[in-house]
PDB file of C-alpha atoms in Angstrom:
ATOM      1  CA  MET A   1      44.742 -57.729  65.244  1.00 62.00           C
ATOM      2  CA  ARG A   2      47.252 -59.480  67.281  1.00 79.00           C
ATOM      3  CA  LEU A   3      46.056 -61.726  70.023  1.00 87.00           C
ATOM      4  CA  LYS A   4      48.166 -63.512  72.416  1.00 91.00           C
ATOM      5  CA  ASP A   5      48.190 -67.247  72.415  1.00 92.00           C
ATOM      6  CA  GLU A   6      46.043 -68.054  74.905  1.00 95.00           C
ATOM      7  CA  GLN A   7      43.011 -65.606  73.042  1.00 95.00           C
ATOM      8  CA  ILE A   8      43.470 -67.891  69.905  1.00 96.00           C
ATOM      9  CA  ALA A   9      43.194 -70.675  72.333  1.00 95.00           C
ATOM     10  CA  ARG A  10      39.831 -69.669  73.505  1.00 96.00           C
ATOM     11  CA  LEU A  11      38.203 -68.730  71.089  1.00 96.00           C
ATOM     12  CA  ALA A  12      39.211 -71.858  68.976  1.00 96.00           C
ATOM     13  CA  GLU A  13      37.754 -73.288  71.374  1.00 96.00           C
ATOM     14  CA  LYS A  14      34.419 -71.265  70.994  1.00 97.00           C
ATOM     15  CA  VAL A  15      34.273 -72.117  67.229  1.00 96.00           C
ATOM     16  CA  LEU A  16      35.173 -75.899  68.063  1.00 95.00           C
ATOM     17  CA  GLY A  17      32.168 -76.390  70.846  1.00 95.00           C
ATOM     18  CA  ASP A  18      29.833 -74.257  68.926  1.00 96.00           C
ATOM     19  CA  LEU A  19      29.776 -76.189  65.971  1.00 94.00           C
ATOM     20  CA  GLU A  20      29.870 -79.268  68.116  1.00 93.00           C
ATOM     21  CA  ARG A  21      26.919 -77.597  69.883  1.00 94.00           C
ATOM     22  CA  ALA A  22      24.478 -77.518  66.340  1.00 95.00           C
ATOM     23  CA  GLN A  23      26.133 -79.710  65.289  1.00 92.00           C
ATOM     24  CA  LEU A  24      28.032 -78.397  62.419  1.00 93.00           C
ATOM     25  CA  VAL A  25      30.894 -80.905  62.691  1.00 88.00           C
ATOM     26  CA  GLU A  26      32.056 -84.503  62.369  1.00 86.00           C
ATOM     27  CA  GLN A  27      35.680 -85.401  64.073  1.00 84.00           C
ATOM     28  CA  LYS A  28      37.577 -88.134  61.789  1.00 87.00           C
ATOM     29  CA  GLN A  29      40.481 -87.249  64.353  1.00 86.00           C
ATOM     30  CA  GLY A  30      40.572 -86.341  68.238  1.00 89.00           C
ATOM     31  CA  ARG A  31      39.700 -83.189  69.772  1.00 90.00           C
ATOM     32  CA  GLY A  32      42.942 -82.018  69.466  1.00 92.00           C
ATOM     33  CA  ALA A  33      43.625 -82.013  67.054  1.00 93.00           C
ATOM     34  CA  VAL A  34      41.201 -80.366  65.566  1.00 93.00           C
ATOM     35  CA  LEU A  35      41.294 -77.678  67.971  1.00 94.00           C
ATOM     36  CA  ALA A  36      45.495 -77.043  66.456  1.00 95.00           C
ATOM     37  CA  GLY A  37      43.842 -77.066  63.108  1.00 94.00           C
ATOM     38  CA  ILE A  38      41.236 -74.127  64.677  1.00 95.00           C
ATOM     39  CA  LYS A  39      44.228 -72.562  65.698  1.00 97.00           C
ATOM     40  CA  ALA A  40      46.442 -72.892  63.246  1.00 97.00           C
ATOM     41  CA  ALA A  41      43.799 -71.504  61.319  1.00 95.00           C
ATOM     42  CA  ILE A  42      43.242 -67.856  63.468  1.00 95.00           C
ATOM     43  CA  ALA A  43      47.160 -67.289  63.448  1.00 95.00           C
ATOM     44  CA  GLU A  44      47.838 -67.607  60.111  1.00 94.00           C
ATOM     45  CA  ASP A  45      44.792 -65.028  59.318  1.00 92.00           C
ATOM     46  CA  ILE A  46      45.875 -63.160  62.197  1.00 92.00           C
ATOM     47  CA  ARG A  47      49.362 -63.257  59.761  1.00 93.00           C
ATOM     48  CA  GLN A  48      48.001 -62.400  56.556  1.00 94.00           C
ATOM     49  CA  GLU A  49      45.821 -58.969  58.349  1.00 93.00           C
ATOM     50  CA  GLU A  50      49.425 -58.018  59.889  1.00 93.00           C
ATOM     51  CA  SER A  51      50.699 -58.395  56.372  1.00 95.00           C
ATOM     52  CA  LEU A  52      48.148 -56.145  54.904  1.00 96.00           C
ATOM     53  CA  GLU A  53      48.434 -53.821  57.455  1.00 94.00           C
ATOM     54  CA  HIS A  54      52.211 -52.719  56.878  1.00 96.00           C
ATOM     55  CA  ASP A  55      52.050 -53.406  53.325  1.00 96.00           C
ATOM     56  CA  ALA A  56      49.023 -50.725  53.151  1.00 96.00           C
ATOM     57  CA  GLU A  57      51.678 -48.507  55.862  1.00 95.00           C
ATOM     58  CA  ALA A  58      54.023 -48.677  53.163  1.00 96.00           C
ATOM     59  CA  LEU A  59      51.284 -48.252  50.506  1.00 94.00           C
ATOM     60  CA  LEU A  60      50.521 -45.048  52.191  1.00 94.00           C
ATOM     61  CA  GLU A  61      53.166 -43.567  52.735  1.00 92.00           C
ATOM     62  CA  GLN A  62      55.105 -43.457  49.283  1.00 92.00           C
ATOM     63  CA  THR A  63      51.403 -41.995  47.956  1.00 87.00           C
ATOM     64  CA  LEU A  64      51.491 -39.678  50.529  1.00 88.00           C
ATOM     65  CA  LYS A  65      55.747 -38.616  49.292  1.00 88.00           C
ATOM     66  CA  ALA A  66      54.523 -38.997  45.795  1.00 87.00           C
ATOM     67  CA  VAL A  67      50.969 -36.182  45.838  1.00 82.00           C
ATOM     68  CA  GLY A  68      52.827 -34.021  49.004  1.00 81.00           C
ATOM     69  CA  GLY A  69      50.684 -34.885  51.563  1.00 71.00           C
ATOM     70  CA  GLN A  70      48.414 -32.191  51.470  1.00 77.00           C
ATOM     71  CA  GLY A  71      44.647 -32.182  51.827  1.00 80.00           C
ATOM     72  CA  ILE A  72      44.655 -35.970  52.230  1.00 82.00           C
ATOM     73  CA  ASP A  73      42.320 -37.788  55.053  1.00 87.00           C
ATOM     74  CA  ARG A  74      45.096 -40.453  56.227  1.00 89.00           C
ATOM     75  CA  HIS A  75      42.325 -42.294  57.919  1.00 93.00           C
ATOM     76  CA  ARG A  76      40.225 -42.397  54.702  1.00 93.00           C
ATOM     77  CA  MET A  77      42.663 -42.816  52.173  1.00 92.00           C
ATOM     78  CA  LEU A  78      44.315 -45.913  54.409  1.00 94.00           C
ATOM     79  CA  LYS A  79      41.180 -47.633  54.382  1.00 95.00           C
ATOM     80  CA  MET A  80      41.387 -47.826  50.633  1.00 94.00           C
ATOM     81  CA  ILE A  81      44.202 -49.072  50.477  1.00 95.00           C
ATOM     82  CA  LYS A  82      43.861 -51.758  52.906  1.00 95.00           C
ATOM     83  CA  ASP A  83      40.052 -52.072  50.957  1.00 95.00           C
ATOM     84  CA  LYS A  84      42.101 -52.682  47.377  1.00 95.00           C
ATOM     85  CA  LEU A  85      44.723 -54.698  48.958  1.00 95.00           C
ATOM     86  CA  ALA A  86      42.111 -57.187  50.834  1.00 95.00           C
ATOM     87  CA  LYS A  87      39.707 -57.720  47.456  1.00 94.00           C
ATOM     88  CA  GLU A  88      42.955 -58.284  45.481  1.00 95.00           C
ATOM     89  CA  ARG A  89      44.358 -60.135  48.280  1.00 92.00           C
ATOM     90  CA  LYS A  90      41.247 -62.254  49.042  1.00 91.00           C
ATOM     91  CA  ILE A  91      41.274 -61.080  52.372  1.00 89.00           C
ATOM     92  CA  VAL A  92      37.702 -61.222  54.559  1.00 87.00           C
ATOM     93  CA  LEU A  93      38.425 -57.579  57.120  1.00 82.00           C
TER      94      LEU A  93
END
């Protein structure tokens, strides 16, 4: 899922605001530094998901070429490949 920088910033604000209201976070640095860390974490997660998607598509194409692609549900196979890669890479989808 591709998010714009503005959307990531709003999401980070929401996450930090929720954590502050629930008193689950104690800031040792300024709010800006905490927001920057949250934004970086979200952006990295999105980058990992995009990489996973790309790798899964490539693996699917290789698999379809190898078996001829007949009688295979492309969407189901893609989901299976993504799930397997996510588990191997310890990515939560």
